[in-house]
Structures are given as C-alpha cells and as structure tokens.
XYZ file of C-alpha atoms in Angstrom:
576
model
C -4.397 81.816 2.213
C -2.220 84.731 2.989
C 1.304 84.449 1.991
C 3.695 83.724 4.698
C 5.867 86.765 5.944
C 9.536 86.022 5.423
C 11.834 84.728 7.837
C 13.723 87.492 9.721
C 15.907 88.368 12.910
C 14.214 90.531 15.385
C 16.637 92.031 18.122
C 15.449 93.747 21.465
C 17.663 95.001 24.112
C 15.819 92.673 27.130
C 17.702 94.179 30.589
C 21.281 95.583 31.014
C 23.934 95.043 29.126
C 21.705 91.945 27.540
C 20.021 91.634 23.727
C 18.001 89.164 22.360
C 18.088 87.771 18.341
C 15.040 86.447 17.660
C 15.299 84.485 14.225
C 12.016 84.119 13.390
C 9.895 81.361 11.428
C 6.271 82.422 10.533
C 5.311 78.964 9.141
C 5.988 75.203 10.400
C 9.827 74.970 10.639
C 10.133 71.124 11.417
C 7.952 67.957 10.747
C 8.463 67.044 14.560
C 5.680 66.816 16.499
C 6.546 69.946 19.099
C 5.857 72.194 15.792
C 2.307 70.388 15.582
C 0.079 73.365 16.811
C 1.490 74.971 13.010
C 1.804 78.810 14.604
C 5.753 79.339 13.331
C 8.446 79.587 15.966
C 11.385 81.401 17.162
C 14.984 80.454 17.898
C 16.479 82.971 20.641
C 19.849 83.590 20.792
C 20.959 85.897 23.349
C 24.315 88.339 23.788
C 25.335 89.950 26.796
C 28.166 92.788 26.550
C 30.029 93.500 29.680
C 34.000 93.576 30.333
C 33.877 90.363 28.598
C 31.399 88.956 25.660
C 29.059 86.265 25.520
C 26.479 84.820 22.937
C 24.496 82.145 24.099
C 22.270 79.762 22.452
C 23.601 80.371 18.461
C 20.723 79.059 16.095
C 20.119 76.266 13.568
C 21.456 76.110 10.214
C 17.827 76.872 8.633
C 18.573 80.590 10.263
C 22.829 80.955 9.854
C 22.642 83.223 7.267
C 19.964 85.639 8.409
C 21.530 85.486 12.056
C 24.838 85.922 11.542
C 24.676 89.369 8.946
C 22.092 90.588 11.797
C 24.787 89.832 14.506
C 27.760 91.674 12.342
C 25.314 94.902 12.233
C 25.652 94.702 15.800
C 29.091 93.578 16.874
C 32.268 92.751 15.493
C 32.288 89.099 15.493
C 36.186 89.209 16.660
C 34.911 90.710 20.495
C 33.428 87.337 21.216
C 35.025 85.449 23.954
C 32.353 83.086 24.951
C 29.742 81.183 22.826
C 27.630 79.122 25.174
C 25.752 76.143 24.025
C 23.008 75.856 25.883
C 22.477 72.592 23.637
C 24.523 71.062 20.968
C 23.515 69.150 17.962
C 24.222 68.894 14.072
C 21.951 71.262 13.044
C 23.361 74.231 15.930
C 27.169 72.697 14.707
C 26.387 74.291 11.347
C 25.756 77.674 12.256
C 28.603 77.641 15.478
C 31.015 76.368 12.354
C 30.081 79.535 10.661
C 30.789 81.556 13.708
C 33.319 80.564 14.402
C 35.340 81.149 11.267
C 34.035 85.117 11.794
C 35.320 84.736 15.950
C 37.946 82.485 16.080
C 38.984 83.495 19.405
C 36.237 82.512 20.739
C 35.517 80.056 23.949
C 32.916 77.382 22.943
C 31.339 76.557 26.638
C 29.197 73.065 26.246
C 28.521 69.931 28.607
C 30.603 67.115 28.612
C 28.148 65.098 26.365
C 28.026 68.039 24.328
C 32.048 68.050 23.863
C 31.662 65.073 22.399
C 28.814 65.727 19.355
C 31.330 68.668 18.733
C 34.202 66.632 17.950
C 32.002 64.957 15.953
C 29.946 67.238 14.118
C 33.150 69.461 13.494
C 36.366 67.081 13.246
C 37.878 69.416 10.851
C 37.845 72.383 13.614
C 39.916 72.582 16.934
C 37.918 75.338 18.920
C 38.929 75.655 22.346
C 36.067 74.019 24.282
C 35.482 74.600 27.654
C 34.040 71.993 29.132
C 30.969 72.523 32.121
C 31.102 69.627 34.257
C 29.118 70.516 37.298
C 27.757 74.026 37.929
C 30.196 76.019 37.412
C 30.177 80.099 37.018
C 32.143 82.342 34.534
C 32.672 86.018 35.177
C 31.593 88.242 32.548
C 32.720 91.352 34.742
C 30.592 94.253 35.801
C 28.353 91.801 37.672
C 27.489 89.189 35.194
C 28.427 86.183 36.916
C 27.275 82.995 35.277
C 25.858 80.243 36.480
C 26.180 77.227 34.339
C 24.303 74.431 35.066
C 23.657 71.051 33.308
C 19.958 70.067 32.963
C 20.453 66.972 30.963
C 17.451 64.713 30.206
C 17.431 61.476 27.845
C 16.116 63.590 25.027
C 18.962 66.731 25.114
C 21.794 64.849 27.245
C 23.970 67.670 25.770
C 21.751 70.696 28.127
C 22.769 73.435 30.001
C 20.785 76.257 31.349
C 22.767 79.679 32.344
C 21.503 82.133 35.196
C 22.850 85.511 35.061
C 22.924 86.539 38.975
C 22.954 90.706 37.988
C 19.676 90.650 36.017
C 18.373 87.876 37.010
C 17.561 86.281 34.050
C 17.524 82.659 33.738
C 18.784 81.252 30.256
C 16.475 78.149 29.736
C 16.667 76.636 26.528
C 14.040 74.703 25.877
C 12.821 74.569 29.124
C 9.523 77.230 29.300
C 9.269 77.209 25.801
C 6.663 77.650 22.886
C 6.548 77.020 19.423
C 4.731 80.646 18.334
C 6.286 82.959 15.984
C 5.055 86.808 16.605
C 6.163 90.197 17.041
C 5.581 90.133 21.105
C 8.863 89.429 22.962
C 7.455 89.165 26.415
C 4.422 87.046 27.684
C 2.069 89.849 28.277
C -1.847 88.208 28.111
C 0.196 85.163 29.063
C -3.171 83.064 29.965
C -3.825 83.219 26.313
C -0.803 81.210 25.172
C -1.465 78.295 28.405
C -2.156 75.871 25.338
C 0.695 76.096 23.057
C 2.550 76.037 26.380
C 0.822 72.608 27.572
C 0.843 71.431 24.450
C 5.033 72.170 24.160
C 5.175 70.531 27.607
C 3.511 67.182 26.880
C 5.368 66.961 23.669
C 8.937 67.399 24.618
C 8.915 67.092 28.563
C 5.971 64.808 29.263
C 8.537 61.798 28.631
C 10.947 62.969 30.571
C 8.839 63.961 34.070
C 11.023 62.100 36.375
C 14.260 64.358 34.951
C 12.184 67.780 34.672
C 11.247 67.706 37.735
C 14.626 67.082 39.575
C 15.928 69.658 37.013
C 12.742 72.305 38.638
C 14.761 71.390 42.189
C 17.544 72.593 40.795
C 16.559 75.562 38.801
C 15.094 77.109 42.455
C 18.503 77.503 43.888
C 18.305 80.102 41.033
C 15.983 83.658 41.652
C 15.135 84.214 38.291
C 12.844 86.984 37.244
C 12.290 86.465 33.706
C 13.316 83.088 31.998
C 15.014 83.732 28.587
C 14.052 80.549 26.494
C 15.270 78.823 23.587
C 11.705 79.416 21.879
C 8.867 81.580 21.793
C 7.835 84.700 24.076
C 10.094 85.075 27.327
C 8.574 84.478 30.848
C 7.704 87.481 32.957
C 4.557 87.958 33.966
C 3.545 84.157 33.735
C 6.514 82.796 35.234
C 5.213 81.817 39.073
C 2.665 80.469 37.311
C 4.540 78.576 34.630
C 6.828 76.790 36.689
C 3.921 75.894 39.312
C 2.100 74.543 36.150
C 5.553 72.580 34.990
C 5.700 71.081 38.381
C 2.277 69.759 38.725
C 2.217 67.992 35.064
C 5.650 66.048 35.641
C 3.864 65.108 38.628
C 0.384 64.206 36.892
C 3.016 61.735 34.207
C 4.576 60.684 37.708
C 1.581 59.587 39.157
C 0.430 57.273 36.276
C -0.097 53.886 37.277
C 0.811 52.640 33.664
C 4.582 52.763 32.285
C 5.614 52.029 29.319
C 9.890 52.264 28.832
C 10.775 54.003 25.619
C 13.852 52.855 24.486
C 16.198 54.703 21.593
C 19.604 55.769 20.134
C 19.450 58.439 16.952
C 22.363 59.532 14.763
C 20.786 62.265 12.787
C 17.748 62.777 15.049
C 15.247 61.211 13.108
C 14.717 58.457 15.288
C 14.787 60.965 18.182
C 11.789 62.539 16.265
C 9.430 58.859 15.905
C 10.280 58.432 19.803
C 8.814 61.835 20.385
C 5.901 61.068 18.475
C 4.779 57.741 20.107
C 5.706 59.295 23.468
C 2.743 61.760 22.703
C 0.530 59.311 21.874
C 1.520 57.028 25.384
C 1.055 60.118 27.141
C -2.133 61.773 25.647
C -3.888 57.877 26.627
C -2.765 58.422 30.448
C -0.090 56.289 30.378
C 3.525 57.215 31.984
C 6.429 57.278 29.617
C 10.299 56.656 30.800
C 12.111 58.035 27.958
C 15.965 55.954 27.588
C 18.748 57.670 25.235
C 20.583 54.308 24.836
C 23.302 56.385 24.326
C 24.277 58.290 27.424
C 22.223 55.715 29.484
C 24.246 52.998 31.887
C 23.121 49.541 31.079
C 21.540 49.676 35.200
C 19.083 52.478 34.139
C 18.100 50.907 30.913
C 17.504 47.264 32.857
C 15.779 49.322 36.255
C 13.165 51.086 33.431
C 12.455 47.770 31.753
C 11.732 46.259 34.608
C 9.517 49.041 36.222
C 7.833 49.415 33.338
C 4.828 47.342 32.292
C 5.671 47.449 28.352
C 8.453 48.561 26.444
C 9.417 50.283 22.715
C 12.742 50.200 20.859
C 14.084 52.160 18.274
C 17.123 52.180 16.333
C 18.716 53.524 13.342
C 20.510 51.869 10.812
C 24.753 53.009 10.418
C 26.260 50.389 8.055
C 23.667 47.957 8.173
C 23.655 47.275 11.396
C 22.021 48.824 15.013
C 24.217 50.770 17.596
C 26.104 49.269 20.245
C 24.107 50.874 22.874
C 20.814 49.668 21.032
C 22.018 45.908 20.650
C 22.663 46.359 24.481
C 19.537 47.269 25.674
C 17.844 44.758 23.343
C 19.989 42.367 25.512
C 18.682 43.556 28.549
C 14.910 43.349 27.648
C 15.416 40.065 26.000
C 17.133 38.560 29.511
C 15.465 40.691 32.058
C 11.802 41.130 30.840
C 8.980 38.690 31.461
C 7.229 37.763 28.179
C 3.698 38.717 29.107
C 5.374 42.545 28.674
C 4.511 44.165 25.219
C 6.779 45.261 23.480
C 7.276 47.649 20.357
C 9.675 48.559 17.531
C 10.256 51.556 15.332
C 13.289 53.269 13.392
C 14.632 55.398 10.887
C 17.075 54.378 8.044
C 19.085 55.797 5.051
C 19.137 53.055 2.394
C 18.545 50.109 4.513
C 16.270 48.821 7.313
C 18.514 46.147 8.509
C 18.676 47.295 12.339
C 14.620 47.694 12.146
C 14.496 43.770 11.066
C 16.635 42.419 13.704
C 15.127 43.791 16.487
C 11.510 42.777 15.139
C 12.918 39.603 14.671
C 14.746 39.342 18.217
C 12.003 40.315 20.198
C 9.616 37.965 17.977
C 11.704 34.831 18.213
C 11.739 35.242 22.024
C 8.477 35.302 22.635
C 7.027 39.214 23.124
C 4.125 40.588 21.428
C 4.287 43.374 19.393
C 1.792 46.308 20.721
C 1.552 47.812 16.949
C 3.085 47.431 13.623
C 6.676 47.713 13.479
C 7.223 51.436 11.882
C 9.802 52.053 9.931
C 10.769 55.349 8.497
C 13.221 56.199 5.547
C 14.913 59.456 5.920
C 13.434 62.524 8.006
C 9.654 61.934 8.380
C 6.763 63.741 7.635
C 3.530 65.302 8.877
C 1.745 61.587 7.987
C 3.998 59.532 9.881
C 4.491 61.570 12.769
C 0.426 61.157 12.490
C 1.264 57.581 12.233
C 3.403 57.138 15.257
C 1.505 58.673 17.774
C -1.538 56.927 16.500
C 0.771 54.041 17.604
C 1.574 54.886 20.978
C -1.975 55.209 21.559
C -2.977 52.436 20.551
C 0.085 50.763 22.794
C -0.940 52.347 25.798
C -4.685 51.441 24.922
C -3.343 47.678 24.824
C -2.136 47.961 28.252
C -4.839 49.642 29.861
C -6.911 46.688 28.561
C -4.850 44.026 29.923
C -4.786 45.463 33.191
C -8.444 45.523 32.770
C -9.001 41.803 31.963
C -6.643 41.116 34.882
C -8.773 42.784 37.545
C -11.462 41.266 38.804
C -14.771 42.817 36.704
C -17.589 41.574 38.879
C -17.831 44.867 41.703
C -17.765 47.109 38.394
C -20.339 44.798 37.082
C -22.356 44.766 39.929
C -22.081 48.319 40.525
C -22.857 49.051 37.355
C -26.258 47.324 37.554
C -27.694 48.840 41.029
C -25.962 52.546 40.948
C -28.941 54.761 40.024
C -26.691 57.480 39.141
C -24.696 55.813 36.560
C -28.226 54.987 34.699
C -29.665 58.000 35.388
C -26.809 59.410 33.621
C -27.207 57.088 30.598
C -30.639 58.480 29.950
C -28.805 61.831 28.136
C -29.554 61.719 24.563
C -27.199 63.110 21.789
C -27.188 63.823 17.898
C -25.315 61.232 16.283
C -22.542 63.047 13.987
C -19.385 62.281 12.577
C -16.420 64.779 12.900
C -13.706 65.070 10.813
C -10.887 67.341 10.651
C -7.685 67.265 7.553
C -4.710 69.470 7.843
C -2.571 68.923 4.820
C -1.839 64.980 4.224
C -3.232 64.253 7.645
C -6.805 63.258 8.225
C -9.141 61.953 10.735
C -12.403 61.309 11.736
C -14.459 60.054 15.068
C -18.202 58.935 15.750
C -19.465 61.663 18.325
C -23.249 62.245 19.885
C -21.409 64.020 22.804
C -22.573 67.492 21.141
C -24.464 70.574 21.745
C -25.366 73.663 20.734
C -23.639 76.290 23.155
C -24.325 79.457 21.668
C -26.364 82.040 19.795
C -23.923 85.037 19.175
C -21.943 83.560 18.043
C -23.231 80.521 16.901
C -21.299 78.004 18.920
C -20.980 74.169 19.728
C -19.455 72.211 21.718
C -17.959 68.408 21.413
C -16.657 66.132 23.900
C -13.158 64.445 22.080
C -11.626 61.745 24.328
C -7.754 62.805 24.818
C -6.741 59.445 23.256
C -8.734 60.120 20.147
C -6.678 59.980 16.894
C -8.111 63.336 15.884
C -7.730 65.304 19.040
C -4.405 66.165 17.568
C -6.059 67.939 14.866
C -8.720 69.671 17.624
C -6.116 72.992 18.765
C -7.179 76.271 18.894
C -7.519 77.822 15.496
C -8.343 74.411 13.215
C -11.033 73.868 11.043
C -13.244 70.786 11.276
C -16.876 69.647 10.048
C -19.611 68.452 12.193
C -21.423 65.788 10.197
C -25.055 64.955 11.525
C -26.558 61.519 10.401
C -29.679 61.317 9.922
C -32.180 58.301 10.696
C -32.264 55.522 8.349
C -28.704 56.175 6.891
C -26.743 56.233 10.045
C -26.046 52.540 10.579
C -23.295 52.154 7.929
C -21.749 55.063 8.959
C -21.738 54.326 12.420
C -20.595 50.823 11.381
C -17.828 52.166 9.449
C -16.877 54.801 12.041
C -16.812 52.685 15.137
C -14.290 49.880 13.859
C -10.643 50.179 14.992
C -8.264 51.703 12.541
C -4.782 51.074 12.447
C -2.176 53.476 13.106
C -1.842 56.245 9.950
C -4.952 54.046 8.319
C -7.155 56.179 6.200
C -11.008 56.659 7.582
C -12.248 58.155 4.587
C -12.248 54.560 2.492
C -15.114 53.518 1.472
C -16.804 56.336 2.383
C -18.313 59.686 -0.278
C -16.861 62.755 0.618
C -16.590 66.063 -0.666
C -14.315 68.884 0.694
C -16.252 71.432 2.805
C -14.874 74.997 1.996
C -12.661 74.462 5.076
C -10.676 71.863 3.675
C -12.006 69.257 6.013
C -14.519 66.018 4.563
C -17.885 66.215 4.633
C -20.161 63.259 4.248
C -22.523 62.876 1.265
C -24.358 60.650 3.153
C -25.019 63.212 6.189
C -28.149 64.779 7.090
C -26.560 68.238 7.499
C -23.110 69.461 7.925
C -21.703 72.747 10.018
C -18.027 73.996 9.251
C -16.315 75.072 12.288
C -13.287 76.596 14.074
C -11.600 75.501 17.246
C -11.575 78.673 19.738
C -11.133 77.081 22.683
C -10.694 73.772 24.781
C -11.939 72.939 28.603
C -9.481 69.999 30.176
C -12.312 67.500 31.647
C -10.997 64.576 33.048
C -10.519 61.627 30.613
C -12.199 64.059 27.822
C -11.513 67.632 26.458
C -14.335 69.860 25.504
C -13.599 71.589 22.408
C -15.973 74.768 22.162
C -16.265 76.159 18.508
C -17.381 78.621 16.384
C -19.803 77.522 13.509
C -18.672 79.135 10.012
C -20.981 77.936 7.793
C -23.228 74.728 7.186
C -25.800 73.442 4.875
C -29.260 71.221 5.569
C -28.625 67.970 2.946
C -31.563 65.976 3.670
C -34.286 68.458 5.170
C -37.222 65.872 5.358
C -34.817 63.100 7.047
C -34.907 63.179 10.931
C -30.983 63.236 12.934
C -30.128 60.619 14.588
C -30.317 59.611 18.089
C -27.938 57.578 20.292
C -29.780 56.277 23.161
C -27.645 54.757 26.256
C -28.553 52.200 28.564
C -25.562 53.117 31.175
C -23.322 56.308 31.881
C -19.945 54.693 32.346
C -19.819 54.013 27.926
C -20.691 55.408 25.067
C-alpha cells in the first residue's frame, strides 16, 4: 500500500474578496461512521477580506497547527474582526483558543447554544461573543452583507449557516458535504461523487429528515450559487441537483411507516458518535429515525417522539457516576408515557465507569420493556469494530419491528396470494450459484449467503451481486472495496449454508468455525469453496429493497475442479 501523503492546507481564492483553507486529511480522520467510505476528508475554513475581516468555520484541533502558520502566511492574525462559528464544539474550541491568542480583537459570532459550549470549553477566556439569535446580518462593507442563520438540528444544536448576498455564496457547514480528500476544489464530474454524497447524507442527516428539510425551506429564501461546505468539494455545477436530491431523501426517511425515537445526551461526543451509528443501521433497514439531543430538547418534544414512535433507544454517558439530568428526564418520560409492547434499547459511552449504562438497562427492564439488542456499552472513543457493532444493532432493531408489525397483520391475503399469483412462481423458477461473500477492512469483517449472482461482463470481467440494504456487510460493499466471491460446490454446501444462514449478533464474528485463508485482497476465502474470484466494488445500482453491486473480478482460482457449484432452487419469488 502506498504511503499516505501528508496532511496539508490547500488555499484557493474561490470569488471576490473570498479564500478558501482547505486542511486536508488523505487517510480516515475519525472512527465515526460519516468517515466510513475511508477516502480522507477536508475541513474548509473560509476568509473573506473586505472593509472589515471575517474567517468562518476555523478547524479542529487535529489541523491547528498546520492551519494557523498557513493563515499567518496570508494575513496578520491582528486584522481579524469576526470569527464565525458556523458550529461549535471541543474539538473547534481548541483551535479558536489558539486563534484567538494570535487575534484577540476578534468578534467570536456563534448561536445561542453555541455561547454556551464556549463558556464551557474555554472558561479561562473572555472573548467577546456575539451572539446570533435569529437571522441576523453583519456588514462586512463593500457589499458583503451577511446573512446569519441558525440551522440547528438535534445532532449540531450549536449550527449556523452564513450567505454572503455579493457573491452569492452560501456558507453551509456540514450541510452538502462529503468526506473526500483531493486536490479538486469544485464539483466538476459531480455525478461521480453522488455516492459519497448519499452515503454522507444518510449518515449524518438521515436522522434528522424532519429538521433538514424545514432547514431546505429556509435555505431558499437564500440565491446561492455555489454552496461553500464544511467538507469536501464545493457545490457548483451539482448544486440544483444536490439540493433536489437532499429534499427527496428527507422525504423518502419522512415517509417511513416505521419510527423508531433515538434518544441521547453526549459530553465529549462519543455517545453522539454510537447514536450515529445505530441511526445508520435503523435507516439503511427502512425504518424512520427521530433523532432527540436530550440536551437542547423540551421535555414536550422528547414525550411527542416517544409516543409517535413505535420503539425507542437511549443513550447516556457517565459524569460522576451518574446519567445527565436531561437523560434521567427522558427516561422518565418513556417509563410513564410509553406502552410496554414498545421496544426499547440502550447504549453509552463511559470513562472509568458504566454506572449511567446500568441504570437505564435496569429501569427500562424492571418496568417491563424489551430490549431490541444487547445493551452496548463503550469505554472511551470507539473504534472501527464497534461502530461495526452498533449499526449491526440498529438493524437488527428495526428488523425486530418490521417483524412485529408483520405478525400483527393479518397473513392470510399474502398467503393466499402467494399460492395462486403465477408471476410470483414464475419468478421463483430463476436459478442462482450458491456463494458466500465476504468482505474485511481492517478489524471489521463480514460475510452473507448469496445465489443472487451473475456474470455481467467479458472486458472486463465483471459480476454482479444483489446485497439487501440491511445486510451487515453492505457497509463494507462502497465503491473501491475489495471482497471475495466464494462458490460452493455440491456436496459441501450444506454446512456452509447452515453456518451462513443463522442470525449473528451484532459485532459477532462469522468466520468461527469456519477455514479460511486470506485471499491476496485481504478479504476470507473459504477452504471449503469450490472456487473463489477476488473482486473490486466499481459501482452500485439503488433497486428497491436491494442494491446491485457491479464489480470487477481481479483474480480467482478453481479449488475443486471435478466438484459441480451449487444450485439454489426456489419454490416462490417473494424469498430467498
């Protein structure tokens, strides 16, 4: 593997009067599951220089260093008046605490929530903040006026996009966003990039529809002609198409029939991070997610989600042994206010001790509600494995409720139909290869019975595979991943199939029990396999309840070559 290029500051002069910093990460900068996809990232701070001085959007602490000797090359740090924080958190605090000891003059402009995590992330400072309470506008001069205009959602309560009316460039944050690191500033050959988009949508705003798309209302008052985003390659020439595409997924999350209420407080964002995680995993399994930051939330909202929704998840972290206010408050409200036949969920993050995890396990336990999963419980920041974990979770939550609404429908017209409709058998009649695909990118693994499979092409030699969306290992199934195609062959297929078929828990590993060997890929192969083919993801086809994941074949080997492949013959088209 190539070595990773260094991390860096790129700066571009983007319209008048207006320069981007692009501090740049060519590898995975977080284990959070927006940084999934594993194709770097870029945080994009922007300064505009007219009468008056504004940088907006200051970077994390990972970049500080690099960013700030790149911004003294440029300016003199005392010319500042403004620093606008589009969003404010620890991790920003540590590089605006930097800042401002080089521009003490300067303005700090955040939301009213975000006042707040800047008294506490910098007690030992007295900026002067100004505080944006509505929309509100501040006059850079020579044109510049900006709009300022709070976009909060449960998961960045602190947001603000800015809208600068003389170029016409919308500041967005993390709205538009994508985690890819590269030396393109614009979003030329913007149809290219539609998955890391999608992909950055359902992960971040996916849980938030209802907010995003009141936020979209707003953000049309506002003619923007290129959106100038917190990461990734600006909006030009995709942007109709963009925020057409933004508008009809918070509407596809709208329109779920299923809900599940997602429930959390986080003091150091780890907890944020696991809520994130199983969202994905809700979402990916067609089931709507109402995302709750106990903490900015009124007690009305958390009890109205609860009681909309047809399950519910809390999480918590631990401070001083014991759960936050706001936390112990919605627990409260689901205890008093939500029926018992509701399932219900727990997960946190902790220091030194779990004792916040325990007592709402044992709360919700003691009166009466079923737990959809395993309580999780995570010490410190987690990792690639148990974000893995966690959205294996919320699938398997959201599969739970999509099976009790199931049983409670009446089955016999399915049943019925089922029997008589010609098409529906006919359908059944299509034969496949029985294989095995699995798929391992560092400590994660995964691995799914699959006779939905065909050759596709001959230059190149291409396949394609039919992966359910709420398939543990579609996560691992992006553009650009490696995974092996493992045929079975007749006679030895049973165990494997056996094996293959039975439900794993969340994070569980599939590979027990079963001989492997490491294909030159990195991903399992199966000693027990008739024939193997190493392959690369290059692209994937949306399909209704299934994507279809066309790739290239690398390389593969004939194990058995006097052992016939199995066959999977169906009796109806409506299973597998």
């Amino acid at each position: 593997m190539a070595e990773a290029k260094p991390r860096d500051v790129q700066v571009m002069p983007i319209a008048a009067e207006t320069t981007i910093l692009r501090s740049r990460s060519w590898t995975r900068l977080k284990f959070e599951i927006e940084y999934g996809l594993q194709r770097g990232t870029t945080a994009n701070t922007y300064l505009l220089r007219a009468d008056r001085v504004a940088l907006i959007d200051p970077p994390g602490e990972t970049f500080t260093a690099l960013f700030l000797r790149s911004l003294q090359d440029r300016i003199d740090p005392t010319t500042i008046d403004y620093i606008i924080m589009g969003r404010v958190n620890p991790n920003r605090c540590v590089t605006l605490k930097a800042l401002l000891a080089i521009a003490p003059q300067a303005v700090v402009i955040a939301s009213n929530p975000g006042s707040i995590v800047l008294k506490e992330a910098l007690p030992e400072l007295t900026p002067t903040v100004q505080i944006v309470r509505g929309d509100e506008t501040l006059d850079l001069g020579r044109g510049h006026r900006l709009s300022l205009i709070p976009t909060s959602t449960p998961r960045w309560p602190t947001s603000i996009c800015t809208y600068d009316a003389a170029t016409q460039i919308l500041f967005s944050d993390k709205f538009f966003g994508a985690h890819i690191c590269s030396d393109q500033v614009l979003d030329e050959g913007f149809q290219t990039i539609q998955e890391d988009r999608q992909y950055y949508f359902d992960s971040l705003m996916a849980p938030n529809a209802r907010q995003v798309e009141s936020i979209l209302d707003k953000l049309a008052e506002y003619p923007a002609r290129l959106y100038a985003t917190g990461h990734g390659p600006l909006v030009k020439y995709g942007l109709e198409d963009l925020t057409k595409a933004y508008r009809t997924w918070s509407q596809a999350q709208k329109a779920q029939e299923l809900a599940v209420a997602l429930l959390y407080a986080s003091a150091y964002g780890n907890t944020a991070t696991l809520a994130q995680a199983i969202a994905r995993g809700i979402t990916k399994s067609g089931v709507r997610v109402e995302s709750i930051n106990c903490e900015v939330s009124a007690p009305e909202e958390v009890q109205a989600a609860i009681e909309k929704a047809d399950g519910f998840i809390i999480g918590s972290p631990t401070l001083g042994g014991h759960a936050p206010t706001q936390v112990m408050t919605a627990l409260g409200i689901a205890i008093s206010s939500a029926t018992k036949l509701k399932l219900a969920g727990v997960f946190g993050s902790y220091g030194w001790s779990g004792e916040a995890i325990d007592l709402l396990e044992s709360k919700l336990k003691d009166a009466g509600f079923q737990l959809g999963f395993e309580t999780i419980r995570v010490k410190f920041k987690p990792t690639a494995a148990t974000l893995q974990h966690c959205e294996e979770a919320g699938t398997d939550f959201a599969q739970s409720l999509k099976k009790a609404k199931k049983t409670r429908q009446s089955r016999q017209k399915v049943s019925l139909e089922s029997q008589v409709d010609p098409t529906v058998q006919a359908v059944g009649r299509i034969v496949g290869s029985l294989c095995v695909v699995t798929a391992r990118q560092d400590e994660v693994s995964s691995a799914m019975l699959a006779d939905w499979v065909a050759q596709a092409t001959f230059n190149p030699p291409g396949l394609t595979v039919a992966v359910a969306k709420d398939r543990a290992i579609e996560s691992l199934l992006y553009r650009g991943n490696a995974f092996v195609l493992n045929i079975l062959g007749e006679g030895k297929h049973l165990g494997l199939m056996k094996h293959f078929l039975k439900p794993f828990s969340p994070g569980e590993d599939r590979f027990v029990g079963v001989e492997t060997q490491p294909a030159q890929n990195g991903c399992p192969t199966l000693k027990d396999a008739v024939a193997y083919l190493e392959c690369t993801v290059d692209n994937r086809m949306d399909c209704g309840d299934h994507w279809l994941v066309y790739a290239l074949i690398e390389a593969g080997a004939v194990i058995d070559p006097d052992r016939l492949t199995a066959i999977h013959h169906r009796k109806s088209g409506n299973h597998y």
